[in-house]
Coordinates of C-alpha atoms in Angstrom, one line a residue:
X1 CA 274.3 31.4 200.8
X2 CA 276.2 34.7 202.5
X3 CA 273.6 36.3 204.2
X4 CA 273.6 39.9 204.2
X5 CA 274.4 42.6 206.4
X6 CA 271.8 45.6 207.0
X7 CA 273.5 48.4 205.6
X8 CA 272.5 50.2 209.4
X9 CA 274.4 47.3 210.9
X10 CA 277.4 48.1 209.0
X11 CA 277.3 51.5 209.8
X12 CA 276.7 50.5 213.5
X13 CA 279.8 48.5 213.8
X14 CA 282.2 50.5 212.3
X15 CA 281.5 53.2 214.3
X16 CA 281.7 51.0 217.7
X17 CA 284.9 49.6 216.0
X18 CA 286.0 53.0 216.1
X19 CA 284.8 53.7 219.5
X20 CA 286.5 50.3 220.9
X21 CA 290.1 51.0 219.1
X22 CA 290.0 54.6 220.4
X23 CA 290.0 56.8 217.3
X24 CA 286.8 58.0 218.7
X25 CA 286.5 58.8 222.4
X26 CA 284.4 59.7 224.9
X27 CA 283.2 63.7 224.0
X28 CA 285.1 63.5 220.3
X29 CA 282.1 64.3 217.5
X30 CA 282.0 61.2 214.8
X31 CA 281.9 61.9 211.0
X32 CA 278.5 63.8 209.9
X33 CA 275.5 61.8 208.6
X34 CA 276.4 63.0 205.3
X35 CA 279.8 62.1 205.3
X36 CA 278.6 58.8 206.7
X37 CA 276.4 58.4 203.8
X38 CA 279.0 58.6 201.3
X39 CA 281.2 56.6 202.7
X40 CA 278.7 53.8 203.0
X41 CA 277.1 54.6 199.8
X42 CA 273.6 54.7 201.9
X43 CA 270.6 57.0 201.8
X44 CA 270.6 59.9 205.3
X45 CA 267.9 58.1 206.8
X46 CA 270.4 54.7 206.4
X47 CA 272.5 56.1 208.4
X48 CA 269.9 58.3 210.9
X49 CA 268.4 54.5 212.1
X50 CA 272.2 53.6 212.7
X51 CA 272.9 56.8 214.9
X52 CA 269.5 56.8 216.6
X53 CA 269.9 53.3 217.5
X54 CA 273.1 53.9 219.3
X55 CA 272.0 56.7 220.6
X56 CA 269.2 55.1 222.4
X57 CA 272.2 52.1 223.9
X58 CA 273.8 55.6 225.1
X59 CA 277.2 55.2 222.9
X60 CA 276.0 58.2 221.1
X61 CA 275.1 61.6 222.0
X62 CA 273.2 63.8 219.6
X63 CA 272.8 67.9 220.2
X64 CA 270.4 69.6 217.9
X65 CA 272.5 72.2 215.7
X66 CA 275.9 70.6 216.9
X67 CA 276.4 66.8 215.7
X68 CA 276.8 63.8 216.9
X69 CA 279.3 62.9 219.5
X70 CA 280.6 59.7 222.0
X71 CA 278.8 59.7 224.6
X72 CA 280.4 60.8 228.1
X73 CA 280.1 57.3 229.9
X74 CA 278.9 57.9 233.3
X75 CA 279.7 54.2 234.1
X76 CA 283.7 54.9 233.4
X77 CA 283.0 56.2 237.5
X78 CA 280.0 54.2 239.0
X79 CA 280.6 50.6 237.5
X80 CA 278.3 47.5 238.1
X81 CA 278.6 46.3 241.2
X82 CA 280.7 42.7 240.3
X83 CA 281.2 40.1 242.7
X84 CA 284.7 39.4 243.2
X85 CA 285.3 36.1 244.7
X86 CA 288.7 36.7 245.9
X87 CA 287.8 39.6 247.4
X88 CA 284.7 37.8 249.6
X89 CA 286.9 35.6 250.6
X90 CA 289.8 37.1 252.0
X91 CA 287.5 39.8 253.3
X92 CA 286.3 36.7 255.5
X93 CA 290.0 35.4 256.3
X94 CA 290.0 32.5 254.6
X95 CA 292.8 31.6 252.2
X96 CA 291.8 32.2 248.1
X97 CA 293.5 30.4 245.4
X98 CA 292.7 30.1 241.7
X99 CA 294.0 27.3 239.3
X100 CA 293.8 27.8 235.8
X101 CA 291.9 24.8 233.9
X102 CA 292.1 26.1 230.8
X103 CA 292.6 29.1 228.2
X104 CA 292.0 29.4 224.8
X105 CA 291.0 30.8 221.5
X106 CA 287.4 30.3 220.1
X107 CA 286.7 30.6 216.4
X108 CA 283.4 31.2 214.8
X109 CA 283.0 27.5 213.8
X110 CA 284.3 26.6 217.6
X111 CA 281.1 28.5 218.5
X112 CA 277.2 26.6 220.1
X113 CA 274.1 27.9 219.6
X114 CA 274.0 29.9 223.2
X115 CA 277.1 31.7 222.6
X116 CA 275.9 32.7 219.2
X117 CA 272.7 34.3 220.6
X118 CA 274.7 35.9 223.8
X119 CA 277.5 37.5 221.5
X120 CA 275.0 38.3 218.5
X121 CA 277.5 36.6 216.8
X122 CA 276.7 35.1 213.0
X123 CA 279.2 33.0 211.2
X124 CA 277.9 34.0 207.4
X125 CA 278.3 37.5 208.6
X126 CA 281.8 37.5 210.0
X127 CA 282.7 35.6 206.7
X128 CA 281.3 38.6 204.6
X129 CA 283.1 41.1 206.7
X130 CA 286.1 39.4 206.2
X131 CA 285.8 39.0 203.0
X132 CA 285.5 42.5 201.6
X133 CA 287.6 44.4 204.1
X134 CA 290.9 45.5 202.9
X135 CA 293.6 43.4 201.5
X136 CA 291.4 40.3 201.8
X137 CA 293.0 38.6 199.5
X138 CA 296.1 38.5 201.9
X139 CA 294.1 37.3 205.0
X140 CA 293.4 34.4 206.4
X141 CA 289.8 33.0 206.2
X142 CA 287.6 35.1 208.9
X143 CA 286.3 31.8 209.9
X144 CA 289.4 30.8 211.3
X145 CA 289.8 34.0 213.2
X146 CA 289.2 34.2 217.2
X147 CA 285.9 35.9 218.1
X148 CA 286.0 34.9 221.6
X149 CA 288.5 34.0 224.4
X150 CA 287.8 31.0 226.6
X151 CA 288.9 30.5 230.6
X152 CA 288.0 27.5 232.7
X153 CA 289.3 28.4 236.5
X154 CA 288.5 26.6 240.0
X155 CA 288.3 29.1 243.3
X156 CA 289.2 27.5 246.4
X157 CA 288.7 29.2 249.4
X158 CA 290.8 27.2 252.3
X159 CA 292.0 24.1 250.0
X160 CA 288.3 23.6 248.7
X161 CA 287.3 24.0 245.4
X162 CA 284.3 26.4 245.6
X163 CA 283.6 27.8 242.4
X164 CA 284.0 26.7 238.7
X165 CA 284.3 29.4 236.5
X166 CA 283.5 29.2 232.5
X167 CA 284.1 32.5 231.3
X168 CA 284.1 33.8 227.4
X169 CA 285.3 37.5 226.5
X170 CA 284.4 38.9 223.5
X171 CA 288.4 39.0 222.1
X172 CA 288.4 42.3 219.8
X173 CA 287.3 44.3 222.8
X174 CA 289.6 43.0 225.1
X175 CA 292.5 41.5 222.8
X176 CA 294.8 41.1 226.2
X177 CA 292.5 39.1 228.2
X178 CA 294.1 36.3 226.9
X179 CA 297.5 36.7 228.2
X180 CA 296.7 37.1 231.5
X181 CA 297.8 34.7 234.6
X182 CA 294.3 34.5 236.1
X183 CA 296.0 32.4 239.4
X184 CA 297.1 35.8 240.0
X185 CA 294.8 38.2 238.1
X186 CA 291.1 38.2 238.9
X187 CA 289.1 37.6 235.5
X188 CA 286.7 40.2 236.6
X189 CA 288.9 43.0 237.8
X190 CA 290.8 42.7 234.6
X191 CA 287.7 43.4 232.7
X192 CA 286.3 46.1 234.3
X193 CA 289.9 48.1 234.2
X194 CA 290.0 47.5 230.5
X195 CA 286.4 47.9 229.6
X196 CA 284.1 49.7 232.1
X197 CA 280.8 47.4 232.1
X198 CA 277.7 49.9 231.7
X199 CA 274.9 47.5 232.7
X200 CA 274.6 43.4 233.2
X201 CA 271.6 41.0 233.7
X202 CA 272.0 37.4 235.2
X203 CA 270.2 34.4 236.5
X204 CA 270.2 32.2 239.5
X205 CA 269.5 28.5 239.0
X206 CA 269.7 25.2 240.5
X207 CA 270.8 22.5 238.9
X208 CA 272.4 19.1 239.3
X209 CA 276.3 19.0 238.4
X210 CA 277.4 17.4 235.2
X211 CA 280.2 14.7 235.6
X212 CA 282.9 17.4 234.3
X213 CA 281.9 19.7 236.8
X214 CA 281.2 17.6 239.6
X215 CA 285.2 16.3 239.2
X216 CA 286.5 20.1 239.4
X217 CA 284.2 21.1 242.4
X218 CA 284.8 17.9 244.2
X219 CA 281.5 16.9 244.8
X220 CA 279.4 13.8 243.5
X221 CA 277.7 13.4 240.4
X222 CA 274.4 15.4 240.0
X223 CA 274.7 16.8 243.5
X224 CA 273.6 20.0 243.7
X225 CA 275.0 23.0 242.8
X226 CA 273.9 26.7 242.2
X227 CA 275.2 28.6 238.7
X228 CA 275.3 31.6 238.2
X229 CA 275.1 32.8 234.9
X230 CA 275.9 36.7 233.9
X231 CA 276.4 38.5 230.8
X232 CA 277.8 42.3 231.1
X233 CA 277.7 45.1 228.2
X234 CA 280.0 47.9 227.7
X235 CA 279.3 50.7 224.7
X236 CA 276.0 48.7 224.1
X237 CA 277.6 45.3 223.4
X238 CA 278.0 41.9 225.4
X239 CA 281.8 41.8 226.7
X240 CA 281.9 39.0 228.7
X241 CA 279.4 36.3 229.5
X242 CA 280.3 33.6 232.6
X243 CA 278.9 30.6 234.0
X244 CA 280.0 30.2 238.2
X245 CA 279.4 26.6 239.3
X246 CA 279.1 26.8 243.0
X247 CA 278.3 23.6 245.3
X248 CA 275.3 23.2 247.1
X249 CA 276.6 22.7 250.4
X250 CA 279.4 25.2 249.7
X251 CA 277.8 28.5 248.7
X252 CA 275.1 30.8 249.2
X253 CA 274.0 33.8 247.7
X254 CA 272.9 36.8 250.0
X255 CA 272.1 40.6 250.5
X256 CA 270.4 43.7 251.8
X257 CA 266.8 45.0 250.6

């Protein structure tokens, strides 16, 4: 059974739609809540939850008597600070070098559970977008569409793999990502040029390494390693989620209080 979209989601994604594809930018006032309405064929207060919702994940900016408007971005100046392994390592003269594992396309069905929950991604849903957007008839299936962008890199720093990097990229924010040459480009200096990250959360963990990681880091199987995992938003939405495989004996993790 097509499970159904909340008429405030709808509303909530098209405007960010609008937002990401730059009809609507930072400062520009959106369409009023009555216009809204109609065009949804929802009640005001339908479209009120959608507005105050975004309003509250700072994409929106309401003013009494005025409208509604994009929300000037403060973090398009002062990102999140990103660690960028290339960078750390030169900084500390030793030689950097990336080698591309693997890039590709990843399609709702393509999709586990954990991306799923990180993306907020639901397959019934995409299908029922896709299915009554215009000229559907003409598409192909939704299901078959890309909804996320996969990389698989190794960092060396001096001829030693030091890092194994899973990254996935949400692919209608960032429809270039793929393209790239990440053994020259840095994946995260790509993605804060094309979508400024607002806020992030991550964990620290230690675990033992997989047989498939344990071959790309050079390292026995189940030796140690630390991974990283980090998620980062931008307009109130997951961009990019990565998993950093470090080895034990390799890598540490450091700062200032």
């Amino acid at each position: 059974m097509t499970k159904t979209i909340p008429a405030y989601q709808r509303i909530k994604n098209a405007i960010l739609d609008n937002i990401h594809s730059g009809k609507w930018q930072a400062g520009n006032a959106i369409s009023t809540e009555m216009a809204l309405a109609e065009e949804f064929g929802v009640s005001r207060m339908t479209v009120n939850r959608a507005l105050k919702e975004l309003s509250e994940e700072r994409v929106l900016e309401r003013r009494q008597g005025s409208g509604t408007f994009v929300a000037q971005q403060q973090f398009n100046h002062t990102f999140v600070e990103v660690r960028n392994i290339a960078e750390d390592l030169k900084s500390a003269n030793r030689d950097y070098e990336a080698q591309v594992v693997s890039k590709r396309t990843v399609t709702v069905a393509m999709l586990d559970n954990e991306l799923r929950r990180k993306f907020g991604i639901d397959e019934e849903s995409v299908i029922d977008e896709g299915a009554t957007s215009v000229n559907a008839i003409a598409q192909t299936d939704a299901s078959d569409e890309a909804v996320l962008y996969e990389v698989k890199i190794i960092h060396f720093a001096d001829g030693q793999p030091i890092q194994f990097e899973e990254r996935w990229v949400d692919a209608k924010k960032v429809p270039k990502f793929i393209d790239q040459d990440f053994s020259v480009v840095n994946t995260s200096d790509y993605l804060i040029a094309k979508s400024p990250l607002e806020s992030g959360s991550y964990t620290i963990r230690a675990l033992a390494a997989p047989d498939e990681i344990a071959e790309f880091l050079q390292i026995a199987p189940q030796s140690p390693t630390l991974v990283l995992r980090r998620q980062t938003y931008s307009a109130g939405q997951v961009v990019t989620f990565v998993k950093m495989w470090h080895a034990g004996d390799r890598y540490q993790f450091s700062g200032e209080l």
